Coordinates of C-alpha atoms in Angstrom, one line a residue:
P1 CA 17.8 2.5 24.6
P2 CA 21.0 3.5 23.8
P3 CA 21.4 6.6 21.6
P4 CA 21.3 6.3 17.8
P5 CA 24.3 6.5 16.0
P6 CA 25.7 9.7 14.5
D7 CA 25.0 8.2 10.4
F8 CA 21.2 6.9 11.5
G9 CA 18.6 8.3 9.3
R10 CA 16.2 7.8 6.5
A11 CA 18.5 4.7 4.9
E12 CA 18.8 2.9 8.1
I13 CA 15.2 3.1 8.9
L14 CA 14.1 1.7 5.4
D15 CA 16.8 -0.7 6.1
Y16 CA 15.0 -2.1 9.4
Y17 CA 11.8 -2.1 7.8
R18 CA 12.8 -4.4 5.0
Q19 CA 15.1 -6.8 7.0
E20 CA 11.3 -7.4 9.5
L21 CA 9.6 -7.5 6.3
E22 CA 12.1 -10.5 5.7
T23 CA 12.3 -11.9 9.1
V24 CA 8.6 -11.9 9.5
R25 CA 8.0 -13.8 6.2
R26 CA 10.8 -16.4 6.6
F27 CA 9.1 -17.2 10.6
V28 CA 5.9 -17.7 8.6
V29 CA 7.2 -20.2 6.2
D30 CA 9.2 -21.9 8.6
S31 CA 6.4 -22.1 11.3
E32 CA 4.4 -24.0 8.8
L33 CA 1.2 -22.5 10.3
V34 CA 0.0 -21.3 6.7
S35 CA 0.9 -21.6 3.1
V36 CA 2.5 -18.5 1.6
P37 CA 2.0 -18.0 -1.6
E38 CA 4.1 -16.2 -4.2
G39 CA 3.5 -13.0 -4.7
P40 CA 5.9 -9.5 -3.8
I41 CA 5.2 -6.8 -1.2
H42 CA 6.4 -3.6 -1.9
L43 CA 7.4 -1.1 0.7
V44 CA 5.8 2.6 0.0
E45 CA 5.6 5.7 1.3
T46 CA 2.0 7.4 2.1
P47 CA 1.4 10.1 -0.2
D48 CA 0.8 13.5 1.1
Y49 CA -3.0 13.4 -0.1
L50 CA -3.7 10.6 2.0
E51 CA -1.8 11.6 5.5
P52 CA -4.5 13.5 6.8
L53 CA -7.0 10.7 6.6
V54 CA -4.4 7.5 6.8
P55 CA -2.1 8.4 9.0
G56 CA -0.8 5.3 10.3
A57 CA 0.3 2.1 8.2
F58 CA -2.0 0.3 5.8
Y59 CA -2.0 -2.1 2.9
L60 CA -3.4 -1.9 -0.6
E61 CA -4.1 -5.5 -2.4
P62 CA -2.7 -6.5 -5.8
A63 CA -5.3 -5.2 -8.5
L64 CA -8.0 -7.7 -9.3
F65 CA -7.9 -8.4 -12.9
A66 CA -4.6 -7.5 -13.8
G67 CA -3.1 -10.7 -13.3
D68 CA -0.6 -8.8 -11.0
R69 CA 0.2 -10.6 -7.1
T70 CA 2.0 -7.7 -6.4
G71 CA 0.9 -5.7 -2.8
R72 CA 1.7 -2.7 -1.5
F73 CA 2.4 -1.8 2.1
F74 CA 2.2 1.7 3.0
L75 CA 4.1 3.8 5.9
P76 CA 4.4 7.0 7.1
P77 CA 7.1 9.1 4.9
I78 CA 10.3 9.6 6.9
P79 CA 11.6 13.0 6.9
D80 CA 15.0 13.4 5.1
P81 CA 16.8 14.8 7.0
L82 CA 15.7 13.8 10.4
D83 CA 15.4 16.5 13.6
E84 CA 16.7 15.1 16.6
A85 CA 13.5 14.2 18.5
T86 CA 12.2 12.0 15.2
R87 CA 15.7 10.1 15.1
L88 CA 15.1 9.1 18.7
R89 CA 11.7 8.2 18.0
Y90 CA 12.4 5.7 15.3
A91 CA 15.7 4.4 17.2
R92 CA 13.6 3.7 20.2
R93 CA 10.8 2.0 17.6
I94 CA 13.7 0.2 16.2
H95 CA 15.3 -0.9 19.9
W96 CA 11.4 -2.5 21.2
G97 CA 10.9 -4.1 17.6
G98 CA 7.7 -1.9 17.1
F99 CA 7.7 -2.1 13.6
R100 CA 7.2 -6.2 13.9
N101 CA 3.5 -6.2 14.8
L102 CA 2.6 -4.2 11.6
V103 CA 4.5 -6.5 9.6
V104 CA 2.1 -9.3 10.9
H105 CA -1.2 -7.4 10.4
E106 CA -0.3 -5.9 7.1
A107 CA 1.8 -8.5 5.4
Y108 CA 2.5 -12.2 6.9
P109 CA 0.5 -13.7 7.6
G110 CA -2.2 -11.0 7.8
H111 CA -3.2 -9.0 4.6
H112 CA -0.9 -9.5 1.8
L113 CA -0.9 -13.5 2.6
Q114 CA -4.7 -12.9 2.8
F115 CA -4.8 -11.5 -0.8
L116 CA -2.5 -13.8 -2.1
H117 CA -4.8 -17.2 -1.0
A118 CA -7.7 -15.1 -2.2
G119 CA -6.2 -14.6 -5.7
L120 CA -5.3 -18.4 -5.8
H121 CA -9.0 -18.8 -5.3
F122 CA -10.4 -16.0 -7.5
Q123 CA -14.5 -15.7 -7.6
P124 CA -15.8 -12.5 -8.9
L125 CA -18.8 -12.2 -6.4
R126 CA -16.9 -12.8 -3.6
N127 CA -13.3 -10.6 -4.1
L128 CA -15.3 -7.4 -5.6
R129 CA -17.0 -6.4 -2.3
D130 CA -14.4 -6.7 0.7
N131 CA -15.8 -8.1 4.3
D132 CA -14.1 -5.8 6.8
V133 CA -14.6 -8.3 9.8
M134 CA -13.3 -10.9 7.8
L135 CA -10.3 -9.0 6.7
E136 CA -9.3 -7.0 9.6
G137 CA -10.4 -10.1 12.0
W138 CA -7.8 -12.5 10.2
A139 CA -5.2 -9.6 10.7
L140 CA -5.7 -9.0 14.5
Y141 CA -6.0 -12.6 14.8
C142 CA -2.6 -13.1 13.1
E143 CA -1.1 -11.0 15.6
G144 CA -2.2 -13.4 18.6
L145 CA -0.9 -16.3 16.5
M146 CA 2.4 -15.4 15.6
E147 CA 2.4 -14.2 19.9
E148 CA 1.9 -18.0 20.4
A149 CA 4.3 -19.1 17.7
G150 CA 6.9 -16.9 19.6
L151 CA 7.9 -14.5 17.2
Y152 CA 7.7 -11.5 19.3
P153 CA 11.3 -11.2 21.1
R154 CA 10.1 -9.8 24.6
T155 CA 7.5 -11.0 27.0
P156 CA 4.9 -9.0 27.6
F157 CA 5.9 -7.7 24.2
A158 CA 5.4 -3.7 24.8
P159 CA 4.2 -2.9 21.0
R160 CA 1.5 -5.7 21.0
L161 CA 0.2 -4.8 24.2
Y162 CA -0.5 -1.2 23.0
A163 CA -2.2 -2.8 20.0
A164 CA -4.8 -4.9 21.9
R165 CA -5.3 -2.0 24.1
M166 CA -6.4 0.1 21.1
R167 CA -8.5 -2.5 19.3
A168 CA -10.4 -2.6 22.5
L169 CA -10.5 1.3 22.3
R170 CA -11.8 1.2 19.3
V171 CA -15.0 -0.6 19.8
L172 CA -16.0 1.7 22.4
V173 CA -15.4 4.2 20.0
D174 CA -17.2 3.1 17.2
I175 CA -20.3 2.4 19.3
G176 CA -20.1 5.7 20.9
L177 CA -19.6 8.1 17.8
H178 CA -22.1 5.8 15.7
T179 CA -25.0 6.1 18.6
G180 CA -24.4 9.5 19.3
R181 CA -23.1 8.9 22.8
L182 CA -19.6 10.2 22.2
S183 CA -18.5 13.5 20.3
L184 CA -15.4 13.4 17.9
E185 CA -13.7 15.6 21.0
A186 CA -15.2 13.2 23.5
A187 CA -14.1 10.1 21.7
I188 CA -10.3 11.7 20.6
D189 CA -9.6 12.2 24.8
L190 CA -10.9 8.9 25.4
M191 CA -8.3 7.2 23.6
A192 CA -5.8 9.7 24.3
E193 CA -6.4 8.7 28.2
H194 CA -5.7 5.2 27.5
L195 CA -3.1 5.6 24.7
G196 CA -1.0 8.6 25.8
D197 CA -1.6 12.0 25.1
G198 CA 1.3 12.3 23.1
A199 CA -0.2 10.2 20.7
R200 CA -3.3 12.8 20.5
G201 CA -2.3 14.2 16.6
W202 CA -2.5 10.5 15.4
I203 CA -5.7 9.6 17.7
A204 CA -7.4 12.8 15.9
S205 CA -6.5 11.1 12.1
E206 CA -8.3 7.9 13.1
V207 CA -10.9 9.2 14.9
R208 CA -12.0 11.4 12.2
R209 CA -11.6 8.0 9.9
Y210 CA -13.9 6.2 12.1
A211 CA -16.5 8.6 12.1
L212 CA -16.6 8.2 8.2
E213 CA -16.6 4.6 8.3
P214 CA -19.3 3.1 10.6
S215 CA -18.5 -0.5 12.4
Q216 CA -15.0 -0.8 10.5
A217 CA -13.2 0.1 13.7
M218 CA -14.8 -2.7 15.5
S219 CA -14.3 -5.2 12.9
Y220 CA -10.5 -6.0 13.9
L221 CA -11.7 -7.2 17.6
V222 CA -14.9 -9.1 16.3
G223 CA -13.9 -10.7 13.4
A224 CA -10.9 -12.0 15.9
Q225 CA -12.8 -13.2 18.3
L226 CA -15.3 -15.0 15.7
I227 CA -12.1 -17.0 14.3
L228 CA -11.0 -18.0 17.8
E229 CA -14.7 -19.2 18.5
L230 CA -14.7 -21.5 14.8
R231 CA -11.5 -22.6 15.7
E232 CA -12.4 -23.6 19.2
E233 CA -16.0 -25.0 18.0
L234 CA -14.0 -27.2 15.4
E235 CA -11.4 -28.5 17.7
V236 CA -9.1 -27.9 14.9
K237 CA -5.8 -29.9 15.4
D238 CA -3.8 -29.2 12.4
L239 CA -3.9 -25.2 12.1
K240 CA -2.1 -24.9 8.6
A241 CA -5.1 -26.7 7.2
F242 CA -7.4 -24.8 8.9
H243 CA -5.9 -21.9 8.0
D244 CA -5.7 -22.5 4.5
R245 CA -9.1 -23.5 4.4
F246 CA -10.6 -20.4 6.0
L247 CA -8.4 -17.9 3.6
S248 CA -9.5 -20.1 0.7
F249 CA -12.9 -18.6 0.8
G250 CA -12.1 -15.1 0.2
P251 CA -13.2 -11.9 1.9
I252 CA -16.7 -13.0 2.8
P253 CA -18.5 -12.6 6.2
V254 CA -16.6 -15.0 8.8
P255 CA -20.5 -16.6 9.6
L256 CA -20.6 -17.8 6.1
I257 CA -17.2 -19.1 6.4
R258 CA -18.0 -20.6 9.3
Q259 CA -21.3 -22.5 7.4
A260 CA -19.2 -24.1 5.2
M261 CA -16.2 -25.3 7.6
L262 CA -18.6 -26.9 9.8
T263 CA -19.3 -29.6 6.9
A264 CA -15.4 -30.1 6.1
T265 CA -13.9 -33.4 7.5
D266 CA -10.3 -32.6 7.0
L267 CA -9.4 -30.4 9.4

């Protein structure tokens, strides 16, 4: 990629993030693959105390009983000023469209859209405790859905392929850690071998998180596969109706959603 302009810094990076958020939202609206309820999303830099455990992007849903529909999309803090190595890293990410897959996963049509739909069909017992396989499965399923719909600008789209490899590794590491077959260091080495040793610091933080949340790391790939299998089982013709109905159940286990949807007649 070409070198960034001399004035490239924090403000330009934040502008790019906001533009990508709106670009993806508009694509999802125009594609008519799922309804897009009203509800703002704010970009927020991750506070210092959370960085050691949540090194990457994450989403915080609207407050459950506050009547607010505002989601928050947390991103690692952007240094100000940027040193030259960091400027080049951000410039490469922008050049390759590396933020787009995160927007799909965390915002549209991923987690933010997911919780907006859950809010439209709010039931306390369904919403008080989230099911990771449904939540993360939907967000990862959306990455593939947007690839099908033509959102990603390059084929193959490198950030999407890298993310797919990471999700597969999460399954191996999750099982390995919690069956005692992998130590923390061995898990870090395994992921670094396949994702690049330059990401070792981020990988170490990720593996610590996996160790604290048994089965969460594998929930992405397992959940996405369950949704794809349900779509095939139902022989879905109307994707928008299928997605809207699926999301209407809220964050409950996918097998329970499957049981209910198998009796539906309008998909």
